[in-house]
């Protein structure tokens, strides 16, 4: 395509001044390696980026990671959704402090569904003012291949409920290229991740060789699906690709991209956030020692990270345990 070469760093600097007041109607991802939009068309070149990441303003009033690790358990059950949101905000803020100090960056993966609502306390004091948001890099574990302003878009869900209310740099928000096909969007997103691994924005697992995100915030469907990895689907067994595509999702819309289980399970920390009575059966099967016939039948049972897995449940979701 006809193109002019731009510096990614200068481009991101222009983007980073502020988030827009309403979801932009973009036909290109904020990360895109080969960006197509009309007019004009151009490509981005990638010099070493984020030279200022080593400079850290350390937020205050957060529990140190050692304390967080000590209190981490297989599952946490809360009396109310508000209590769950308070605990999840504390958990996320403590990890943000830890990785921002350790690596100069904090890579966070979001999902759709009820997860964004559960993050609502992060946009309130003390966290909205004390977290160093400039260190955050935000990704999606899966996305629907729809325009970013579409009601089914996980980007729109996150933007409306979270991203628009915190000062994360727009250039650190890695949305999919919704102008591409599902297959093209998956390939483009994987290429983006490989670039960010090469530039050490995203860590890499020494054990698996897959990208190692600092925190993956996963939801779970009533059928036990995570990301866009559904019960009985062949993609449950994909172990080579980082990002793949779905054209026959049992839940609409049918076309999606999704991280694969090797990427999910390379995470340093996974918070599996599953509130609500509709999740009770799947929670019981995954955590309550359901019958042997049901063993390993749910996608969520394949979530087994190298690092720490913590379930965040309300009493309704845990009612059958």
PDB file of C-alpha atoms in Angstrom:
ATOM      1  CA  UNK A   1       0.000   0.000   0.000  1.00  0.00           C
ATOM      2  CA  UNK A   2       1.152   3.595  -0.531  1.00  0.00           C
ATOM      3  CA  UNK A   3       2.671   4.649   2.758  1.00  0.00           C
ATOM      4  CA  UNK A   4       4.786   7.084   4.678  1.00  0.00           C
ATOM      5  CA  UNK A   5       6.984   5.832   7.488  1.00  0.00           C
ATOM      6  CA  UNK A   6       6.204   7.158  10.933  1.00  0.00           C
ATOM      7  CA  UNK A   7       7.887   6.659  14.262  1.00  0.00           C
ATOM      8  CA  UNK A   8       5.731   4.641  16.652  1.00  0.00           C
ATOM      9  CA  UNK A   9       7.069   6.565  19.602  1.00  0.00           C
ATOM     10  CA  UNK A  10       6.135   9.940  18.117  1.00  0.00           C
ATOM     11  CA  UNK A  11       2.769   8.590  17.056  1.00  0.00           C
ATOM     12  CA  UNK A  12       2.030   7.246  20.532  1.00  0.00           C
ATOM     13  CA  UNK A  13       3.164  10.514  22.089  1.00  0.00           C
ATOM     14  CA  UNK A  14       0.544  12.368  20.074  1.00  0.00           C
ATOM     15  CA  UNK A  15      -2.084   9.867  21.124  1.00  0.00           C
ATOM     16  CA  UNK A  16      -1.174   9.917  24.817  1.00  0.00           C
ATOM     17  CA  UNK A  17      -2.347  13.417  25.694  1.00  0.00           C
ATOM     18  CA  UNK A  18      -5.833  12.303  26.705  1.00  0.00           C
ATOM     19  CA  UNK A  19      -8.500   9.742  26.122  1.00  0.00           C
ATOM     20  CA  UNK A  20     -11.424  10.912  23.999  1.00  0.00           C
ATOM     21  CA  UNK A  21     -14.706  11.642  25.664  1.00  0.00           C
ATOM     22  CA  UNK A  22     -16.560   9.028  23.630  1.00  0.00           C
ATOM     23  CA  UNK A  23     -15.509   5.790  21.949  1.00  0.00           C
ATOM     24  CA  UNK A  24     -13.757   6.618  18.705  1.00  0.00           C
ATOM     25  CA  UNK A  25     -15.159   5.048  15.556  1.00  0.00           C
ATOM     26  CA  UNK A  26     -11.892   3.521  14.538  1.00  0.00           C
ATOM     27  CA  UNK A  27     -11.279   1.222  11.627  1.00  0.00           C
ATOM     28  CA  UNK A  28      -7.758   0.518  12.786  1.00  0.00           C
ATOM     29  CA  UNK A  29      -6.225  -0.752  16.060  1.00  0.00           C
ATOM     30  CA  UNK A  30      -4.251   1.534  18.294  1.00  0.00           C
ATOM     31  CA  UNK A  31      -1.367  -0.906  18.066  1.00  0.00           C
ATOM     32  CA  UNK A  32      -1.472  -1.764  14.397  1.00  0.00           C
ATOM     33  CA  UNK A  33       1.710  -2.873  12.709  1.00  0.00           C
ATOM     34  CA  UNK A  34       0.310  -2.403   9.226  1.00  0.00           C
ATOM     35  CA  UNK A  35      -2.453   0.089   9.592  1.00  0.00           C
ATOM     36  CA  UNK A  36      -5.046   0.548   6.896  1.00  0.00           C
ATOM     37  CA  UNK A  37      -7.544   3.309   6.883  1.00  0.00           C
ATOM     38  CA  UNK A  38      -8.853   5.644   4.236  1.00  0.00           C
ATOM     39  CA  UNK A  39      -7.463   8.188   3.622  1.00  0.00           C
ATOM     40  CA  UNK A  40      -4.444   8.185   3.956  1.00  0.00           C
ATOM     41  CA  UNK A  41      -2.683   4.840   4.221  1.00  0.00           C
ATOM     42  CA  UNK A  42       0.635   4.458   5.983  1.00  0.00           C
ATOM     43  CA  UNK A  43       2.800   1.975   7.819  1.00  0.00           C
ATOM     44  CA  UNK A  44       4.543   2.358  11.145  1.00  0.00           C
ATOM     45  CA  UNK A  45       8.199   1.627  11.753  1.00  0.00           C
ATOM     46  CA  UNK A  46       9.357   0.488  15.179  1.00  0.00           C
ATOM     47  CA  UNK A  47      12.439   1.968  16.834  1.00  0.00           C
ATOM     48  CA  UNK A  48      13.089   1.067  20.484  1.00  0.00           C
ATOM     49  CA  UNK A  49      10.134   2.422  22.413  1.00  0.00           C
ATOM     50  CA  UNK A  50       9.018   3.522  25.865  1.00  0.00           C
ATOM     51  CA  UNK A  51      12.464   4.822  26.947  1.00  0.00           C
ATOM     52  CA  UNK A  52      10.972   6.448  30.015  1.00  0.00           C
ATOM     53  CA  UNK A  53       9.527   3.297  31.573  1.00  0.00           C
ATOM     54  CA  UNK A  54      12.295   3.085  34.176  1.00  0.00           C
ATOM     55  CA  UNK A  55      11.095   6.289  35.821  1.00  0.00           C
ATOM     56  CA  UNK A  56       8.464   5.251  38.337  1.00  0.00           C
ATOM     57  CA  UNK A  57       6.274   7.265  40.615  1.00  0.00           C
ATOM     58  CA  UNK A  58       5.431   4.757  43.300  1.00  0.00           C
ATOM     59  CA  UNK A  59       1.759   4.902  44.328  1.00  0.00           C
ATOM     60  CA  UNK A  60       1.054   4.954  48.019  1.00  0.00           C
ATOM     61  CA  UNK A  61      -1.352   3.163  50.346  1.00  0.00           C
ATOM     62  CA  UNK A  62      -1.099  -0.205  48.592  1.00  0.00           C
ATOM     63  CA  UNK A  63      -0.386  -3.517  50.248  1.00  0.00           C
ATOM     64  CA  UNK A  64       3.083  -4.839  49.286  1.00  0.00           C
ATOM     65  CA  UNK A  65       3.134  -7.839  46.965  1.00  0.00           C
ATOM     66  CA  UNK A  66       4.450 -10.161  49.675  1.00  0.00           C
ATOM     67  CA  UNK A  67       1.284  -9.554  51.670  1.00  0.00           C
ATOM     68  CA  UNK A  68      -0.869 -10.018  48.601  1.00  0.00           C
ATOM     69  CA  UNK A  69       0.830 -13.317  47.793  1.00  0.00           C
ATOM     70  CA  UNK A  70       0.449 -14.487  51.364  1.00  0.00           C
ATOM     71  CA  UNK A  71      -3.270 -13.839  51.286  1.00  0.00           C
ATOM     72  CA  UNK A  72      -3.815 -15.305  47.801  1.00  0.00           C
ATOM     73  CA  UNK A  73      -5.805 -18.515  47.868  1.00  0.00           C
ATOM     74  CA  UNK A  74      -7.525 -20.823  45.431  1.00  0.00           C
ATOM     75  CA  UNK A  75     -10.795 -18.994  45.854  1.00  0.00           C
ATOM     76  CA  UNK A  76     -12.230 -15.966  47.570  1.00  0.00           C
ATOM     77  CA  UNK A  77     -15.960 -15.807  48.234  1.00  0.00           C
ATOM     78  CA  UNK A  78     -17.680 -12.494  49.001  1.00  0.00           C
ATOM     79  CA  UNK A  79     -21.060 -11.662  50.460  1.00  0.00           C
ATOM     80  CA  UNK A  80     -21.779  -9.056  47.815  1.00  0.00           C
ATOM     81  CA  UNK A  81     -20.650  -7.855  44.431  1.00  0.00           C
ATOM     82  CA  UNK A  82     -19.424  -4.652  46.053  1.00  0.00           C
ATOM     83  CA  UNK A  83     -17.150  -6.584  48.425  1.00  0.00           C
ATOM     84  CA  UNK A  84     -15.801  -8.552  45.463  1.00  0.00           C
ATOM     85  CA  UNK A  85     -15.083  -5.336  43.554  1.00  0.00           C
ATOM     86  CA  UNK A  86     -13.227  -3.834  46.536  1.00  0.00           C
ATOM     87  CA  UNK A  87     -11.012  -6.905  46.862  1.00  0.00           C
ATOM     88  CA  UNK A  88     -10.362  -7.135  43.118  1.00  0.00           C
ATOM     89  CA  UNK A  89      -9.337  -3.474  42.996  1.00  0.00           C
ATOM     90  CA  UNK A  90      -6.872  -3.993  45.848  1.00  0.00           C
ATOM     91  CA  UNK A  91      -5.475  -7.132  44.220  1.00  0.00           C
ATOM     92  CA  UNK A  92      -5.025  -5.392  40.876  1.00  0.00           C
ATOM     93  CA  UNK A  93      -3.527  -2.231  42.358  1.00  0.00           C
ATOM     94  CA  UNK A  94      -0.972  -4.209  44.375  1.00  0.00           C
ATOM     95  CA  UNK A  95       0.145  -6.106  41.285  1.00  0.00           C
ATOM     96  CA  UNK A  96       0.302  -2.848  39.341  1.00  0.00           C
ATOM     97  CA  UNK A  97       2.690  -1.427  41.948  1.00  0.00           C
ATOM     98  CA  UNK A  98       4.799  -4.562  41.952  1.00  0.00           C
ATOM     99  CA  UNK A  99       5.283  -4.917  38.202  1.00  0.00           C
ATOM    100  CA  UNK A 100       5.652  -1.193  37.562  1.00  0.00           C
ATOM    101  CA  UNK A 101       8.549  -1.200  40.048  1.00  0.00           C
ATOM    102  CA  UNK A 102       9.999  -4.488  38.831  1.00  0.00           C
ATOM    103  CA  UNK A 103       9.643  -4.151  35.047  1.00  0.00           C
ATOM    104  CA  UNK A 104       8.685  -0.536  34.388  1.00  0.00           C
ATOM    105  CA  UNK A 105       5.444  -1.781  32.820  1.00  0.00           C
ATOM    106  CA  UNK A 106       2.288  -3.595  33.854  1.00  0.00           C
ATOM    107  CA  UNK A 107       0.604  -5.753  31.218  1.00  0.00           C
ATOM    108  CA  UNK A 108      -3.077  -6.378  31.885  1.00  0.00           C
ATOM    109  CA  UNK A 109      -5.423  -8.572  29.855  1.00  0.00           C
ATOM    110  CA  UNK A 110      -9.157  -7.884  29.993  1.00  0.00           C
ATOM    111  CA  UNK A 111     -12.145 -10.005  29.047  1.00  0.00           C
ATOM    112  CA  UNK A 112     -15.776  -9.088  28.446  1.00  0.00           C
ATOM    113  CA  UNK A 113     -18.963  -9.985  30.266  1.00  0.00           C
ATOM    114  CA  UNK A 114     -19.299  -8.911  33.901  1.00  0.00           C
ATOM    115  CA  UNK A 115     -15.552  -8.414  34.381  1.00  0.00           C
ATOM    116  CA  UNK A 116     -15.518  -4.703  33.559  1.00  0.00           C
ATOM    117  CA  UNK A 117     -18.270  -3.963  36.073  1.00  0.00           C
ATOM    118  CA  UNK A 118     -16.215  -5.803  38.703  1.00  0.00           C
ATOM    119  CA  UNK A 119     -13.325  -3.378  38.076  1.00  0.00           C
ATOM    120  CA  UNK A 120     -15.440  -0.364  38.998  1.00  0.00           C
ATOM    121  CA  UNK A 121     -13.597   0.407  42.241  1.00  0.00           C
ATOM    122  CA  UNK A 122     -10.383   1.084  40.319  1.00  0.00           C
ATOM    123  CA  UNK A 123     -11.925   4.259  38.905  1.00  0.00           C
ATOM    124  CA  UNK A 124     -12.598   5.585  42.414  1.00  0.00           C
ATOM    125  CA  UNK A 125     -10.276   6.897  45.158  1.00  0.00           C
ATOM    126  CA  UNK A 126      -7.778   5.873  46.335  1.00  0.00           C
ATOM    127  CA  UNK A 127      -6.839   3.869  43.232  1.00  0.00           C
ATOM    128  CA  UNK A 128      -7.740   6.275  40.446  1.00  0.00           C
ATOM    129  CA  UNK A 129      -5.304   8.797  41.956  1.00  0.00           C
ATOM    130  CA  UNK A 130      -2.567   6.509  43.306  1.00  0.00           C
ATOM    131  CA  UNK A 131      -2.010   3.906  40.556  1.00  0.00           C
ATOM    132  CA  UNK A 132       0.679   4.820  38.037  1.00  0.00           C
ATOM    133  CA  UNK A 133      -1.562   4.391  35.001  1.00  0.00           C
ATOM    134  CA  UNK A 134       1.221   5.390  32.602  1.00  0.00           C
ATOM    135  CA  UNK A 135       2.773   1.964  33.172  1.00  0.00           C
ATOM    136  CA  UNK A 136      -0.349   0.036  32.144  1.00  0.00           C
ATOM    137  CA  UNK A 137      -0.540  -1.781  28.815  1.00  0.00           C
ATOM    138  CA  UNK A 138      -4.012  -3.170  28.141  1.00  0.00           C
ATOM    139  CA  UNK A 139      -4.911  -6.178  25.971  1.00  0.00           C
ATOM    140  CA  UNK A 140      -7.962  -8.358  25.371  1.00  0.00           C
ATOM    141  CA  UNK A 141      -8.015 -12.117  25.877  1.00  0.00           C
ATOM    142  CA  UNK A 142     -10.695 -12.242  23.198  1.00  0.00           C
ATOM    143  CA  UNK A 143     -12.628  -9.853  21.039  1.00  0.00           C
ATOM    144  CA  UNK A 144     -15.643  -9.957  18.764  1.00  0.00           C
ATOM    145  CA  UNK A 145     -14.857  -9.017  15.163  1.00  0.00           C
ATOM    146  CA  UNK A 146     -17.198  -6.030  15.072  1.00  0.00           C
ATOM    147  CA  UNK A 147     -16.601  -2.259  14.880  1.00  0.00           C
ATOM    148  CA  UNK A 148     -15.256  -0.717  18.076  1.00  0.00           C
ATOM    149  CA  UNK A 149     -18.440   1.271  18.612  1.00  0.00           C
ATOM    150  CA  UNK A 150     -20.660  -1.818  18.223  1.00  0.00           C
ATOM    151  CA  UNK A 151     -22.699  -2.966  21.215  1.00  0.00           C
ATOM    152  CA  UNK A 152     -20.987  -6.399  21.083  1.00  0.00           C
ATOM    153  CA  UNK A 153     -17.447  -4.980  21.164  1.00  0.00           C
ATOM    154  CA  UNK A 154     -15.384  -5.850  24.234  1.00  0.00           C
ATOM    155  CA  UNK A 155     -13.345  -2.718  23.499  1.00  0.00           C
ATOM    156  CA  UNK A 156     -16.476  -0.560  23.782  1.00  0.00           C
ATOM    157  CA  UNK A 157     -17.496  -2.340  26.984  1.00  0.00           C
ATOM    158  CA  UNK A 158     -14.081  -1.685  28.531  1.00  0.00           C
ATOM    159  CA  UNK A 159     -13.912   1.871  27.213  1.00  0.00           C
ATOM    160  CA  UNK A 160     -17.330   2.873  28.522  1.00  0.00           C
ATOM    161  CA  UNK A 161     -16.937   1.231  31.930  1.00  0.00           C
ATOM    162  CA  UNK A 162     -13.232   1.615  32.662  1.00  0.00           C
ATOM    163  CA  UNK A 163     -10.736   3.003  30.149  1.00  0.00           C
ATOM    164  CA  UNK A 164     -12.495   6.337  29.636  1.00  0.00           C
ATOM    165  CA  UNK A 165     -12.288   7.003  33.389  1.00  0.00           C
ATOM    166  CA  UNK A 166      -8.578   6.415  34.002  1.00  0.00           C
ATOM    167  CA  UNK A 167      -5.506   8.092  32.425  1.00  0.00           C
ATOM    168  CA  UNK A 168      -4.076   5.061  30.604  1.00  0.00           C
ATOM    169  CA  UNK A 169      -2.143   6.235  27.557  1.00  0.00           C
ATOM    170  CA  UNK A 170      -4.194   5.565  24.415  1.00  0.00           C
ATOM    171  CA  UNK A 171      -1.068   4.185  22.739  1.00  0.00           C
ATOM    172  CA  UNK A 172      -0.903   1.535  25.464  1.00  0.00           C
ATOM    173  CA  UNK A 173      -4.364   0.196  24.617  1.00  0.00           C
ATOM    174  CA  UNK A 174      -4.030  -2.624  22.085  1.00  0.00           C
ATOM    175  CA  UNK A 175      -7.346  -3.070  20.322  1.00  0.00           C
ATOM    176  CA  UNK A 176      -7.798  -5.407  17.383  1.00  0.00           C
ATOM    177  CA  UNK A 177      -7.897  -4.209  13.784  1.00  0.00           C
ATOM    178  CA  UNK A 178     -11.635  -4.450  13.235  1.00  0.00           C
ATOM    179  CA  UNK A 179     -11.240  -3.631   9.539  1.00  0.00           C
ATOM    180  CA  UNK A 180      -9.772  -7.099   8.930  1.00  0.00           C
ATOM    181  CA  UNK A 181     -11.373 -10.521   8.689  1.00  0.00           C
ATOM    182  CA  UNK A 182     -11.357 -12.706  11.798  1.00  0.00           C
ATOM    183  CA  UNK A 183      -8.335 -14.592  10.495  1.00  0.00           C
ATOM    184  CA  UNK A 184      -6.527 -11.383   9.526  1.00  0.00           C
ATOM    185  CA  UNK A 185      -7.305  -9.730  12.865  1.00  0.00           C
ATOM    186  CA  UNK A 186      -5.923 -12.731  14.768  1.00  0.00           C
ATOM    187  CA  UNK A 187      -2.710 -12.722  12.721  1.00  0.00           C
ATOM    188  CA  UNK A 188      -2.334  -8.964  13.150  1.00  0.00           C
ATOM    189  CA  UNK A 189      -2.826  -9.181  16.924  1.00  0.00           C
ATOM    190  CA  UNK A 190      -0.280 -11.977  17.234  1.00  0.00           C
ATOM    191  CA  UNK A 191       2.209  -9.924  15.205  1.00  0.00           C
ATOM    192  CA  UNK A 192       1.635  -7.016  17.571  1.00  0.00           C
ATOM    193  CA  UNK A 193       2.291  -9.252  20.600  1.00  0.00           C
ATOM    194  CA  UNK A 194       5.503 -10.563  19.061  1.00  0.00           C
ATOM    195  CA  UNK A 195       6.737  -7.018  18.547  1.00  0.00           C
ATOM    196  CA  UNK A 196       5.924  -6.118  22.155  1.00  0.00           C
ATOM    197  CA  UNK A 197       7.732  -9.234  23.382  1.00  0.00           C
ATOM    198  CA  UNK A 198      10.759  -8.313  21.276  1.00  0.00           C
ATOM    199  CA  UNK A 199      10.791  -4.807  22.743  1.00  0.00           C
ATOM    200  CA  UNK A 200      10.308  -6.238  26.264  1.00  0.00           C
ATOM    201  CA  UNK A 201       7.032  -4.455  26.927  1.00  0.00           C
ATOM    202  CA  UNK A 202       5.458  -7.906  27.316  1.00  0.00           C
ATOM    203  CA  UNK A 203       7.432 -10.517  29.244  1.00  0.00           C
ATOM    204  CA  UNK A 204       8.028 -14.019  27.892  1.00  0.00           C
ATOM    205  CA  UNK A 205       7.733 -17.325  29.726  1.00  0.00           C
ATOM    206  CA  UNK A 206      11.051 -19.092  30.080  1.00  0.00           C
ATOM    207  CA  UNK A 207       9.154 -22.353  30.461  1.00  0.00           C
ATOM    208  CA  UNK A 208       6.791 -22.150  27.484  1.00  0.00           C
ATOM    209  CA  UNK A 209       8.177 -19.454  25.191  1.00  0.00           C
ATOM    210  CA  UNK A 210       4.726 -17.859  25.022  1.00  0.00           C
ATOM    211  CA  UNK A 211       4.036 -14.271  26.108  1.00  0.00           C
ATOM    212  CA  UNK A 212       3.779 -13.935  29.870  1.00  0.00           C
ATOM    213  CA  UNK A 213       1.291 -11.281  30.866  1.00  0.00           C
ATOM    214  CA  UNK A 214       1.530  -9.847  34.359  1.00  0.00           C
ATOM    215  CA  UNK A 215      -2.185 -10.094  35.110  1.00  0.00           C
ATOM    216  CA  UNK A 216      -4.942 -11.768  33.159  1.00  0.00           C
ATOM    217  CA  UNK A 217      -8.451 -10.833  34.298  1.00  0.00           C
ATOM    218  CA  UNK A 218     -10.656 -13.671  33.088  1.00  0.00           C
ATOM    219  CA  UNK A 219     -14.390 -14.050  33.213  1.00  0.00           C
ATOM    220  CA  UNK A 220     -16.287 -17.296  32.820  1.00  0.00           C
ATOM    221  CA  UNK A 221     -19.581 -18.096  31.111  1.00  0.00           C
ATOM    222  CA  UNK A 222     -22.316 -20.275  32.636  1.00  0.00           C
ATOM    223  CA  UNK A 223     -21.135 -23.074  30.310  1.00  0.00           C
ATOM    224  CA  UNK A 224     -17.605 -22.828  31.713  1.00  0.00           C
ATOM    225  CA  UNK A 225     -16.088 -21.116  28.678  1.00  0.00           C
ATOM    226  CA  UNK A 226     -13.240 -18.647  29.075  1.00  0.00           C
ATOM    227  CA  UNK A 227     -12.040 -16.179  26.447  1.00  0.00           C
ATOM    228  CA  UNK A 228     -13.722 -17.456  23.256  1.00  0.00           C
ATOM    229  CA  UNK A 229     -12.771 -21.065  24.002  1.00  0.00           C
ATOM    230  CA  UNK A 230     -16.035 -22.959  24.210  1.00  0.00           C
ATOM    231  CA  UNK A 231     -16.885 -26.500  25.403  1.00  0.00           C
ATOM    232  CA  UNK A 232     -16.129 -29.138  22.793  1.00  0.00           C
ATOM    233  CA  UNK A 233     -14.534 -26.696  20.341  1.00  0.00           C
ATOM    234  CA  UNK A 234     -11.389 -27.849  18.457  1.00  0.00           C
ATOM    235  CA  UNK A 235      -9.559 -24.665  19.451  1.00  0.00           C
ATOM    236  CA  UNK A 236      -9.359 -25.929  23.024  1.00  0.00           C
ATOM    237  CA  UNK A 237      -6.404 -28.016  21.835  1.00  0.00           C
ATOM    238  CA  UNK A 238      -4.565 -25.310  19.861  1.00  0.00           C
ATOM    239  CA  UNK A 239      -1.019 -25.247  21.233  1.00  0.00           C
ATOM    240  CA  UNK A 240       1.048 -23.452  18.581  1.00  0.00           C
ATOM    241  CA  UNK A 241      -0.617 -20.119  17.870  1.00  0.00           C
ATOM    242  CA  UNK A 242      -0.679 -17.249  20.317  1.00  0.00           C
ATOM    243  CA  UNK A 243      -3.889 -15.797  18.909  1.00  0.00           C
ATOM    244  CA  UNK A 244      -6.414 -17.640  16.808  1.00  0.00           C
ATOM    245  CA  UNK A 245      -9.821 -16.965  15.308  1.00  0.00           C
ATOM    246  CA  UNK A 246     -13.323 -18.350  15.659  1.00  0.00           C
ATOM    247  CA  UNK A 247     -15.929 -18.234  12.906  1.00  0.00           C
ATOM    248  CA  UNK A 248     -18.535 -20.482  14.514  1.00  0.00           C
ATOM    249  CA  UNK A 249     -18.930 -19.217  18.067  1.00  0.00           C
ATOM    250  CA  UNK A 250     -21.952 -20.830  19.747  1.00  0.00           C
ATOM    251  CA  UNK A 251     -22.674 -17.398  21.210  1.00  0.00           C
ATOM    252  CA  UNK A 252     -23.239 -14.453  18.876  1.00  0.00           C
ATOM    253  CA  UNK A 253     -21.501 -12.774  17.234  1.00  0.00           C
ATOM    254  CA  UNK A 254     -19.960 -15.825  15.525  1.00  0.00           C
ATOM    255  CA  UNK A 255     -16.614 -14.296  14.462  1.00  0.00           C
ATOM    256  CA  UNK A 256     -14.040 -13.630  17.180  1.00  0.00           C
ATOM    257  CA  UNK A 257     -10.354 -13.731  17.960  1.00  0.00           C
ATOM    258  CA  UNK A 258      -9.006 -15.325  21.124  1.00  0.00           C
ATOM    259  CA  UNK A 259      -5.819 -16.047  23.014  1.00  0.00           C
ATOM    260  CA  UNK A 260      -5.040 -19.747  23.189  1.00  0.00           C
ATOM    261  CA  UNK A 261      -4.565 -21.737  26.382  1.00  0.00           C
ATOM    262  CA  UNK A 262      -0.734 -21.744  26.190  1.00  0.00           C
ATOM    263  CA  UNK A 263      -0.826 -17.935  26.331  1.00  0.00           C
ATOM    264  CA  UNK A 264      -3.457 -17.851  29.064  1.00  0.00           C
ATOM    265  CA  UNK A 265      -1.530 -20.366  31.154  1.00  0.00           C
ATOM    266  CA  UNK A 266       1.810 -18.573  30.778  1.00  0.00           C
ATOM    267  CA  UNK A 267       0.448 -15.668  32.853  1.00  0.00           C
ATOM    268  CA  UNK A 268       2.143 -14.605  36.060  1.00  0.00           C
ATOM    269  CA  UNK A 269      -1.231 -14.010  37.739  1.00  0.00           C
ATOM    270  CA  UNK A 270      -4.763 -14.902  36.721  1.00  0.00           C
ATOM    271  CA  UNK A 271      -7.826 -13.549  38.485  1.00  0.00           C
ATOM    272  CA  UNK A 272     -10.824 -15.641  37.471  1.00  0.00           C
ATOM    273  CA  UNK A 273     -13.797 -13.422  38.228  1.00  0.00           C
ATOM    274  CA  UNK A 274     -17.123 -15.289  38.138  1.00  0.00           C
ATOM    275  CA  UNK A 275     -19.971 -13.721  40.109  1.00  0.00           C
ATOM    276  CA  UNK A 276     -23.630 -14.671  39.848  1.00  0.00           C
ATOM    277  CA  UNK A 277     -25.919 -17.640  40.368  1.00  0.00           C
ATOM    278  CA  UNK A 278     -25.736 -18.542  36.683  1.00  0.00           C
ATOM    279  CA  UNK A 279     -22.102 -19.572  37.228  1.00  0.00           C
ATOM    280  CA  UNK A 280     -22.811 -21.856  40.209  1.00  0.00           C
ATOM    281  CA  UNK A 281     -22.899 -25.156  38.285  1.00  0.00           C
ATOM    282  CA  UNK A 282     -19.674 -24.416  36.410  1.00  0.00           C
ATOM    283  CA  UNK A 283     -17.975 -23.263  39.620  1.00  0.00           C
ATOM    284  CA  UNK A 284     -19.039 -26.469  41.330  1.00  0.00           C
ATOM    285  CA  UNK A 285     -17.702 -28.618  38.489  1.00  0.00           C
ATOM    286  CA  UNK A 286     -14.412 -26.719  38.427  1.00  0.00           C
ATOM    287  CA  UNK A 287     -13.850 -26.334  42.172  1.00  0.00           C
ATOM    288  CA  UNK A 288     -16.268 -28.604  43.982  1.00  0.00           C
ATOM    289  CA  UNK A 289     -14.984 -31.960  42.810  1.00  0.00           C
ATOM    290  CA  UNK A 290     -17.856 -32.851  40.516  1.00  0.00           C
ATOM    291  CA  UNK A 291     -18.281 -36.450  39.408  1.00  0.00           C
ATOM    292  CA  UNK A 292     -15.384 -38.091  37.592  1.00  0.00           C
ATOM    293  CA  UNK A 293     -17.494 -38.287  34.438  1.00  0.00           C
ATOM    294  CA  UNK A 294     -17.507 -34.508  34.304  1.00  0.00           C
ATOM    295  CA  UNK A 295     -13.774 -34.121  34.927  1.00  0.00           C
ATOM    296  CA  UNK A 296     -11.975 -31.931  32.392  1.00  0.00           C
ATOM    297  CA  UNK A 297     -15.135 -31.222  30.441  1.00  0.00           C
ATOM    298  CA  UNK A 298     -15.189 -27.462  30.965  1.00  0.00           C
ATOM    299  CA  UNK A 299     -12.745 -25.077  29.313  1.00  0.00           C
ATOM    300  CA  UNK A 300     -12.251 -23.259  32.614  1.00  0.00           C
ATOM    301  CA  UNK A 301     -10.732 -26.438  34.041  1.00  0.00           C
ATOM    302  CA  UNK A 302      -7.854 -25.994  31.611  1.00  0.00           C
ATOM    303  CA  UNK A 303      -6.847 -22.719  33.247  1.00  0.00           C
ATOM    304  CA  UNK A 304      -3.653 -23.697  35.056  1.00  0.00           C
ATOM    305  CA  UNK A 305      -1.169 -20.826  35.023  1.00  0.00           C
ATOM    306  CA  UNK A 306       2.549 -20.993  35.691  1.00  0.00           C
ATOM    307  CA  UNK A 307       1.913 -18.369  38.329  1.00  0.00           C
ATOM    308  CA  UNK A 308      -0.968 -17.761  40.729  1.00  0.00           C
ATOM    309  CA  UNK A 309      -4.638 -18.461  40.000  1.00  0.00           C
ATOM    310  CA  UNK A 310      -7.191 -16.810  42.283  1.00  0.00           C
ATOM    311  CA  UNK A 311     -10.952 -17.171  41.925  1.00  0.00           C
ATOM    312  CA  UNK A 312     -13.156 -14.191  42.842  1.00  0.00           C
ATOM    313  CA  UNK A 313     -16.691 -15.406  43.558  1.00  0.00           C
ATOM    314  CA  UNK A 314     -19.770 -14.021  45.222  1.00  0.00           C
ATOM    315  CA  UNK A 315     -21.923 -16.197  47.474  1.00  0.00           C
ATOM    316  CA  UNK A 316     -24.359 -16.929  44.643  1.00  0.00           C
ATOM    317  CA  UNK A 317     -21.638 -18.297  42.369  1.00  0.00           C
ATOM    318  CA  UNK A 318     -20.232 -20.347  45.288  1.00  0.00           C
ATOM    319  CA  UNK A 319     -23.629 -21.577  46.477  1.00  0.00           C
ATOM    320  CA  UNK A 320     -23.065 -25.197  45.388  1.00  0.00           C
ATOM    321  CA  UNK A 321     -19.566 -25.590  46.810  1.00  0.00           C
TER     322      UNK A 321
END
